Coordinates of C-alpha atoms and ligand atoms in Angstrom, one line a residue:
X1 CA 95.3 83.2 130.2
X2 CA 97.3 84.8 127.9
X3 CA 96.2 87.0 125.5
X4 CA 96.1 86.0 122.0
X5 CA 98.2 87.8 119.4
X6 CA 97.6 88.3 115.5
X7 CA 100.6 88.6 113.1
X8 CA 99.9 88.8 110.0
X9 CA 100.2 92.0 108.4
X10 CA 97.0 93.6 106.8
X11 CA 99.3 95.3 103.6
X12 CA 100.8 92.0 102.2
X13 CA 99.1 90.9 99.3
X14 CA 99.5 87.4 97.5
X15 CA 102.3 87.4 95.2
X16 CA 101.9 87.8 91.3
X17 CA 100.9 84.8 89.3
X18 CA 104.1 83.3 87.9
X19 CA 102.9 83.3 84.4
X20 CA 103.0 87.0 85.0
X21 CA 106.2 87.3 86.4
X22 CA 108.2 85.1 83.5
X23 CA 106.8 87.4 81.7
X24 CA 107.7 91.0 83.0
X25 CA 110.8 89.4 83.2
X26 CA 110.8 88.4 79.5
X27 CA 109.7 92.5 78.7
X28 CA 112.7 93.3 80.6
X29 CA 115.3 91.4 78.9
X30 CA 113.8 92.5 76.1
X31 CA 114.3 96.3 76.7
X32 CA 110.7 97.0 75.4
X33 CA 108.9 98.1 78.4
X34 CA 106.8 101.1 76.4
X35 CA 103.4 100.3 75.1
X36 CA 104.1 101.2 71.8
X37 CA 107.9 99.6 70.9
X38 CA 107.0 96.6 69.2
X39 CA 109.4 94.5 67.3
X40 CA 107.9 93.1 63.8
X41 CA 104.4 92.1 64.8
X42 CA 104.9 91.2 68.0
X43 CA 101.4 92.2 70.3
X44 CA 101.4 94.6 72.7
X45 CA 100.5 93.0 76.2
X46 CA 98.6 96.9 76.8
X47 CA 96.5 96.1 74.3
X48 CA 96.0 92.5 74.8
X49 CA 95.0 93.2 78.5
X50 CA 92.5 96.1 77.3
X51 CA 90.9 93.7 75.1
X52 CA 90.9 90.7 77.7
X53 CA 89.3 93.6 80.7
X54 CA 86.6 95.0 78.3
X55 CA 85.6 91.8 77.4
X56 CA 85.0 90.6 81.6
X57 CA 84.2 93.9 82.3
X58 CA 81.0 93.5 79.6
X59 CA 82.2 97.2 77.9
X60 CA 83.0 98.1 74.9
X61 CA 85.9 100.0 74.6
X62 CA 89.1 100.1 77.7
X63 CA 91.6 102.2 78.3
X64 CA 94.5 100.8 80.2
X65 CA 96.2 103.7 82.2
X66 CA 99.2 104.9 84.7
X67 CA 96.5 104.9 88.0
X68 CA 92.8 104.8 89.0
X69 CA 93.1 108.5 90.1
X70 CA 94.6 109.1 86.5
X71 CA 91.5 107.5 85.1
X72 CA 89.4 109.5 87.1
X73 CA 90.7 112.7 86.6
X74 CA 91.0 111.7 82.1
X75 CA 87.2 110.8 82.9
X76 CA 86.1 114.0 84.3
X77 CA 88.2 116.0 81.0
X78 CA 86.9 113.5 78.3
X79 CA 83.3 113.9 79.8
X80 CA 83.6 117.9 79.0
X81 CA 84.8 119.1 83.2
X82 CA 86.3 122.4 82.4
X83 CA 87.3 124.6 84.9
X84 CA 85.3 125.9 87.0
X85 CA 82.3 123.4 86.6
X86 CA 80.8 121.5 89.4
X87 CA 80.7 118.0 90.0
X88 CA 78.9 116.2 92.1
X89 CA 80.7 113.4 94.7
X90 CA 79.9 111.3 97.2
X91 CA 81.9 112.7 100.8
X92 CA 82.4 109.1 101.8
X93 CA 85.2 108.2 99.8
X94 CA 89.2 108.7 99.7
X95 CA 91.8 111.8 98.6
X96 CA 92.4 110.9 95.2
X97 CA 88.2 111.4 94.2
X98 CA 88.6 115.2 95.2
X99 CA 91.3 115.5 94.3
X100 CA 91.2 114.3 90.6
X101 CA 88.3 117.3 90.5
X102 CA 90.3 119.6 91.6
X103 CA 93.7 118.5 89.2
X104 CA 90.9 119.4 86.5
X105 CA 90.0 122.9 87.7
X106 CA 86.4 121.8 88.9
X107 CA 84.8 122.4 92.2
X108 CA 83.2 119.4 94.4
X109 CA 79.8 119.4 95.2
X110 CA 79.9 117.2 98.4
X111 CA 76.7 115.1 99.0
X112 CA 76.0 113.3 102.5
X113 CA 75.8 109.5 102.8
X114 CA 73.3 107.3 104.5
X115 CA 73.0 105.0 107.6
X116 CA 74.6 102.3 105.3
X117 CA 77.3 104.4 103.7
X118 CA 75.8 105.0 100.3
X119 CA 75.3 108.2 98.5
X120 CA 72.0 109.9 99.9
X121 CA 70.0 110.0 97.5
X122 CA 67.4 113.0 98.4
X123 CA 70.8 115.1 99.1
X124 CA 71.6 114.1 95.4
X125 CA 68.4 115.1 94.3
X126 CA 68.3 118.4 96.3
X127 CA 72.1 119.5 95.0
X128 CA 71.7 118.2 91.3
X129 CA 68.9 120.5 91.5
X130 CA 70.5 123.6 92.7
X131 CA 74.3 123.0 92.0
X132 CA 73.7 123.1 88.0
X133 CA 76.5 120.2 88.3
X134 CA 76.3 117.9 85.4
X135 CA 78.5 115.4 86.2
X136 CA 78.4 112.9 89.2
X137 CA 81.5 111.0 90.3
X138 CA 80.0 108.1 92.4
X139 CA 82.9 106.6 94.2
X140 CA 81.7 103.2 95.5
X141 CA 83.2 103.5 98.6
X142 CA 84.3 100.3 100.0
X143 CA 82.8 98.5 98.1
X144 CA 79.1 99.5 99.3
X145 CA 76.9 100.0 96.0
X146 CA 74.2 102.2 96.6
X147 CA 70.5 102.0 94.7
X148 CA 72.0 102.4 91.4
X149 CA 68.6 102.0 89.8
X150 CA 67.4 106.1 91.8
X151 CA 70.8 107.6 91.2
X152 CA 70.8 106.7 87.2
X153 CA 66.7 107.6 87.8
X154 CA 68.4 111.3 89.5
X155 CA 70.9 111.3 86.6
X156 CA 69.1 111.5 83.7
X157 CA 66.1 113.5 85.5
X158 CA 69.1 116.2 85.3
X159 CA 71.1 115.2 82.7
X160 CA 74.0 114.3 84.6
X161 CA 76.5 112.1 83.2
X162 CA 77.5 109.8 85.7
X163 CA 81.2 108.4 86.2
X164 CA 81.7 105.3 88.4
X165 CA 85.1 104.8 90.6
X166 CA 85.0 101.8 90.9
X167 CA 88.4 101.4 92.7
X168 CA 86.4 99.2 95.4
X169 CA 83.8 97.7 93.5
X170 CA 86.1 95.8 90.3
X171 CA 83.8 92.8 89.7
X172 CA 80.9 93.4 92.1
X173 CA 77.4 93.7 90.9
X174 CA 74.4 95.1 91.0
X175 CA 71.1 93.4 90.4
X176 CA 73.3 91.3 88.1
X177 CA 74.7 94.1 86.2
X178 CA 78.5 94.5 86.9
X179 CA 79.6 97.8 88.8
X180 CA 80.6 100.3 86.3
X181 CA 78.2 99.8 83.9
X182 CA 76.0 101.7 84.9
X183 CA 77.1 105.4 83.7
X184 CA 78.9 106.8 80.9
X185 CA 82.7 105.8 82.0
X186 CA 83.5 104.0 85.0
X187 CA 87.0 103.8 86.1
X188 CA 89.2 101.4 87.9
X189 CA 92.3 100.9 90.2
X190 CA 95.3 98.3 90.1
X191 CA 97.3 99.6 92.9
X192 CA 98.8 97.4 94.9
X193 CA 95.4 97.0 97.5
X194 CA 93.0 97.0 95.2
X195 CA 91.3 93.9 93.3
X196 CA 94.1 93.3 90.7
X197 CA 97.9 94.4 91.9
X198 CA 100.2 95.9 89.7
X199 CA 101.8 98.3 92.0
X200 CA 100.1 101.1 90.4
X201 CA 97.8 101.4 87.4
X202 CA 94.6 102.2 86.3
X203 CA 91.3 101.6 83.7
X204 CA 88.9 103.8 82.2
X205 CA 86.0 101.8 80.4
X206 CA 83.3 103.5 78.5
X207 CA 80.4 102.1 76.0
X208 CA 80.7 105.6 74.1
X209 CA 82.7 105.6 71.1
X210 CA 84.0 109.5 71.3
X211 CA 84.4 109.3 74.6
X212 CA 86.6 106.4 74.3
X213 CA 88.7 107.5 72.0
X214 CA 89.2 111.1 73.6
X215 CA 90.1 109.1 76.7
X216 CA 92.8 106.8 74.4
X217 CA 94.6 110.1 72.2
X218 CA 94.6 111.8 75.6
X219 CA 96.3 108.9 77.4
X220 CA 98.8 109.7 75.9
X221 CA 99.1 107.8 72.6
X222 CA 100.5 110.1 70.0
X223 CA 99.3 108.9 66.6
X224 CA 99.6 105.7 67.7
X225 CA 96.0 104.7 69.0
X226 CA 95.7 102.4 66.6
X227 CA 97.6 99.6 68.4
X228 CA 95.4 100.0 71.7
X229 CA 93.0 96.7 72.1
X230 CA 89.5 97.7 72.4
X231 CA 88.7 100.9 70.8
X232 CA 86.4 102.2 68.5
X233 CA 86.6 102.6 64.5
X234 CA 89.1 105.1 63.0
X235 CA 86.6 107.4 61.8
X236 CA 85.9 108.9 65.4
X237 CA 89.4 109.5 66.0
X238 CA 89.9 111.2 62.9
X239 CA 87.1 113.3 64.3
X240 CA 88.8 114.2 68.0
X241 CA 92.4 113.3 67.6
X242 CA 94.0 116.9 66.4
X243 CA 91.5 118.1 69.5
X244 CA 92.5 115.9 71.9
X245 CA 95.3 117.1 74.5
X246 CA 98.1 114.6 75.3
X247 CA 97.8 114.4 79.2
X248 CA 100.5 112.0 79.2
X249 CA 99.4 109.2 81.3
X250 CA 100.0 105.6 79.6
X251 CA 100.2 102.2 81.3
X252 CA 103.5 100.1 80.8
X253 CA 104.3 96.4 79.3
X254 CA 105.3 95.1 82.4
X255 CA 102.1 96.1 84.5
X256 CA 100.2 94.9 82.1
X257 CA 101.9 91.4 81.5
X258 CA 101.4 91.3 85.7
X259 CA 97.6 92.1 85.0
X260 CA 97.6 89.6 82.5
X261 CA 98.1 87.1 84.9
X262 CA 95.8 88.1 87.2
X263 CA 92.6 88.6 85.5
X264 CA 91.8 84.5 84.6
X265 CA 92.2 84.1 88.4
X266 CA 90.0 87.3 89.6
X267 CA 87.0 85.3 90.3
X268 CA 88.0 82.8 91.6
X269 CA 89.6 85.7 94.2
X270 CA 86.6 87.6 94.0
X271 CA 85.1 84.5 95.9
X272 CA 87.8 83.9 98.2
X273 CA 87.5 87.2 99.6
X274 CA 83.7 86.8 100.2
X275 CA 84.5 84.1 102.4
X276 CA 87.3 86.2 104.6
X277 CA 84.2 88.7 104.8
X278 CA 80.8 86.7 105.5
X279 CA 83.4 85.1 108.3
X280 CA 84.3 88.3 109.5
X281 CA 80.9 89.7 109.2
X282 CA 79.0 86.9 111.3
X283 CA 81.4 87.1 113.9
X284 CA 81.3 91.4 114.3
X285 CA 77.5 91.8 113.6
X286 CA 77.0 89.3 116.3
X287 CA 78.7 91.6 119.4
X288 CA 76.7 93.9 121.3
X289 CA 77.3 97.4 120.2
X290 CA 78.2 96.6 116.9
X291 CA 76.7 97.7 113.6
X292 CA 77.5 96.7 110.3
X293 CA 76.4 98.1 107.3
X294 CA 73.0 96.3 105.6
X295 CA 73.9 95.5 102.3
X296 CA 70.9 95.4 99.6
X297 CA 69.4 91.9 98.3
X298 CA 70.4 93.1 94.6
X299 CA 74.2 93.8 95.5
X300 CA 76.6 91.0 95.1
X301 CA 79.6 92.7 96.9
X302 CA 83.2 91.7 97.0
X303 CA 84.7 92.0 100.6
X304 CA 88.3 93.0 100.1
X305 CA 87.1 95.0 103.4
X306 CA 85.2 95.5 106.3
X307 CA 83.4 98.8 107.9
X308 CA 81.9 98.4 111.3
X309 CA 80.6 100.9 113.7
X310 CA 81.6 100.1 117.2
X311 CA 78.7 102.1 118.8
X312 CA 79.0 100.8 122.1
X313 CA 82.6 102.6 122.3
X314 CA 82.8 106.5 123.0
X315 CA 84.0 108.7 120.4
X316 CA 86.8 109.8 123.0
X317 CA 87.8 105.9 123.6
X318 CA 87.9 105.2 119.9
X319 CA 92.1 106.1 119.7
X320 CA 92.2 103.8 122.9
X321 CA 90.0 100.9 121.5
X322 CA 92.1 101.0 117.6
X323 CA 95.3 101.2 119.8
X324 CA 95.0 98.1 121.6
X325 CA 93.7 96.6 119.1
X326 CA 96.9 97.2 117.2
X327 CA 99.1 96.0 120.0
X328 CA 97.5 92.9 119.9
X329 CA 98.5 92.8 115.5
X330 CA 95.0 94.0 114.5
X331 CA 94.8 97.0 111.9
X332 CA 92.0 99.6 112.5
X333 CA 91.2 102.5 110.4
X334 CA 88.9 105.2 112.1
X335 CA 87.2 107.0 110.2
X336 CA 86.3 109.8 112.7
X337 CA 89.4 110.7 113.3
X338 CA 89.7 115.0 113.0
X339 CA 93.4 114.2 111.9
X340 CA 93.6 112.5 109.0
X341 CA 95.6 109.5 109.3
X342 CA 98.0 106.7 106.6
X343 CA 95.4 106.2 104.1
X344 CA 92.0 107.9 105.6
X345 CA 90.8 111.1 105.8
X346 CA 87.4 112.7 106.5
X347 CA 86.2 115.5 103.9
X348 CA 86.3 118.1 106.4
X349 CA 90.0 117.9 106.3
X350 CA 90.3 118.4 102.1
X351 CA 90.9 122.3 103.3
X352 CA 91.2 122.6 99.4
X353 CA 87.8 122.6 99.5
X354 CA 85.5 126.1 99.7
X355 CA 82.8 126.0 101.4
X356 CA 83.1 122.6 103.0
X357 CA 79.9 121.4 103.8
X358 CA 78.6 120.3 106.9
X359 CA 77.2 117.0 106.0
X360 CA 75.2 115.4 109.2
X361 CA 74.6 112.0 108.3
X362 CA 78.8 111.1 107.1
X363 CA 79.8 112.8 109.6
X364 CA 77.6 110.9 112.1
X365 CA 78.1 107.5 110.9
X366 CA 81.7 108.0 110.0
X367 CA 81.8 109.0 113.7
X368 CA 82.3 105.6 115.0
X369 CA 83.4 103.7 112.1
X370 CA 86.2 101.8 111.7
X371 CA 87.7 99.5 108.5
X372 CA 89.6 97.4 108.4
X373 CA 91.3 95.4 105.2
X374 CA 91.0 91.9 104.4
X375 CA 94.2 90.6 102.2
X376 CA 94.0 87.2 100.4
X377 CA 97.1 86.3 102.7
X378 CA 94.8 85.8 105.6
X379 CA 92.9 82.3 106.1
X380 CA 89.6 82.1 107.9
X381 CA 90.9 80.9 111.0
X382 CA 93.0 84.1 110.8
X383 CA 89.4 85.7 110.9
X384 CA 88.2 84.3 113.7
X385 CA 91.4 85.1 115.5
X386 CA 90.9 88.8 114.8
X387 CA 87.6 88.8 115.8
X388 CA 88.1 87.2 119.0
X389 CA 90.5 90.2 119.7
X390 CA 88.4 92.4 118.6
X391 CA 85.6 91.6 120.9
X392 CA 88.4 90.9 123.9
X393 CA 89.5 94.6 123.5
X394 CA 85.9 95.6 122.7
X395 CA 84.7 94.9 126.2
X396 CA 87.5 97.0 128.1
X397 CA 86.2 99.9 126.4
X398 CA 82.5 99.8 126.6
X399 CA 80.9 102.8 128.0
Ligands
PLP401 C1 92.7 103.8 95.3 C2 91.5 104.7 95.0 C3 91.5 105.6 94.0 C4 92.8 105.9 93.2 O1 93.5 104.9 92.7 P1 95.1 105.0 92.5 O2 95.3 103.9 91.5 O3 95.7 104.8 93.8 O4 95.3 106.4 91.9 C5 90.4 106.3 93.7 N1 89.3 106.1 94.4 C6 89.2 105.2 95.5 C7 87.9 105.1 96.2 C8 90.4 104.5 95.8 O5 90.3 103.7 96.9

């Protein structure tokens, strides 16, 4: 029998909505790509979008900026970082969460993960208590929301103001409470494989009003804030605006216009990928030798990925096992690797870092685990396919 092949590449993503595109095409004809050049009273598509985003997001002010790490990084500043400070961060996660830290002069305080690739929680405990951090940058890491309830219970216990990246996690929820609402600013991602696709952008959404409108002046707006879309009254920028740095960092007309598009169909998307994942998942958690995450009762998870753990597989075999499963089309990321790899890296390899910690349990679980992305492109009999090979090529490498 021959062996079955998959070809559908894991990076394409659907195309943009074609309101969205007549659109950026519109801004382009028109000359005015920049946020602020307006002609008469014409509405700024930025603003419009930041409006339309803190209103599904359920915040009250947005920022709408040039990246997700961007937002991190303006996060960390407008929450009072300064050089030198510690912040606390999950070591599951990717580059740009250290390295946001970092770009703002602070130091990582890496804690360990669990079985089921959340934050662990006692580590928290234990290194909020002796770090003197007071900040925590939880990066929902694929999209796996830990107990959100016991790290805001940690938080406040040690006054830690808690930022969100929700780069993974736009429009899941916990206990019925969307991710990122949960600390003082969450941020967001647009990048091309992340929930909304605008090649690269980024949000910052906060419920505090100084906060928001450090985030907006610093953004880059000049004396312009006025004309963003969901910010708060003049009287706290007259406050922080002549003490606000311009860390230059805007989103364009054209992105938005693209996000524009996107956001009436998210979802409807948001469900779509569910399905690509509860396919996917049935079929791997079904194999002998592979575990899969448990996800909690109150999480309501979007699977734009899946993480797996393909214990039955030696840690030496792993490079074998990926590499036939990408000569038969399917894309593995291990996350084990020593050598960082495309998109994935382990924290022991952020040599940036001093005094790297050796963190048992991520370093354990991320031993053997692999992830892979799900793209809207694919179908669910494109699932199935890719599980099939995946168990085919599974078998030769058992131990
Ligand atoms: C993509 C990503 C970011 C950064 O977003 P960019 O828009 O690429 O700067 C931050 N955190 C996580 C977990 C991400 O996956």
């Amino acid at each position: 029998m021959s062996k079955h092949v998959f070809t559908k590449p894991f990076t394409q993503q659907e195309s943009i909505p074609e309101a969205g595109i007549e659109r950026a095409v519109e801004i382009m004809r028109s000359g005015r790509l920049h946020r602020y050049n307006l002609a008469g009273d014409e509405a700024s598509e930025a603003s419009c979008l930041e409006r339309e985003y803190a209103i599904w997001q359920g915040a009250d002010y947005c920022l709408a900026c040039s990246s997700g790490g961007y937002a991190i990084q303006l996060a960390l500043r407008v929450c009072g970082v300064v050089p030198g400070d510690k912040v606390l961060a999950n070591a599951y996660t990717l580059a740009p969460v250290p390295g946001a830290i970092h770009n703002v002069g602070a130091v990582p305080v890496l804690v360990d993960i669990d079985e089921n690739y959340h934050i662990d929680c006692d580590d928290l405990d234990a290194k909020a208590k002796v770090s003197g951090a007071k900040v925590l940058l939880l990066s929902h890491m694929r999209g796996h929301i830990a107990d959100m309830d016991r790290v805001v219970e940690i938080c406040n216990a040690y006054n830690i103001c808690l930022i969100e990246d929700c780069a993974h996690t736009m429009g899941a929820k916990w206990r019925g409470i969307r991710s990122g609402n949960f600390g003082t600013v969450a941020t967001f991602s647009t990048q091309t494989y992340k929930h909304m696709n605008s090649g690269e952008g980024g949000f910052l959404t906060t419920n505090d009003p100084e906060i928001a409108a450090r985030a907006v002046v610093s953004s880059g707006s000049y004396m312009l804030y006025g004309r963003h879309g969901a910010i708060p009254a003049e009287e706290v920028f007259q406050k922080i605006r002549l003490h606000s740095p311009n860390y230059s960092g805007r989103m364009d007309q054209m992105r938005a216009a693209m996000l524009r598009a996107q956001l009436p169909e998210i979802e409807k998307n948001l469900a779509r990928w569910n399905l690509l994942y509860d396919k996917l998942h049935a079929r791997l958690s079904s194999m002998e030798g592979v575990t899969i995450p448990r996800r909690k009762q109150a999480e309501e998870y979007v699977g734009s990925s899946i993480q797996f753990r393909a214990e039955v597989v030696a840690k030496q075999s792993i490079p074998a096992f990926v590499a036939a499963c990408a000569a038969r089309g399917v894309e593995l990321k291990w996350f084990g690797d020593d050598e960082p790899k495309a998109f994935t890296s382990r924290y022991d390899s952020w040599r940036y870092i001093d005094d790297i910690p050796v963190l048992p349990t991520t370093l354990k679980v991320l031993e053997k685990t692999l992830d892979m992305r799900v793209p809207l492109t694919f179908t669910e009999a494109d699932c199935a396919l890719i599980a099939d090979i995946i168990e085919d090529e599974m078998k030769q490498f058992t131990q």
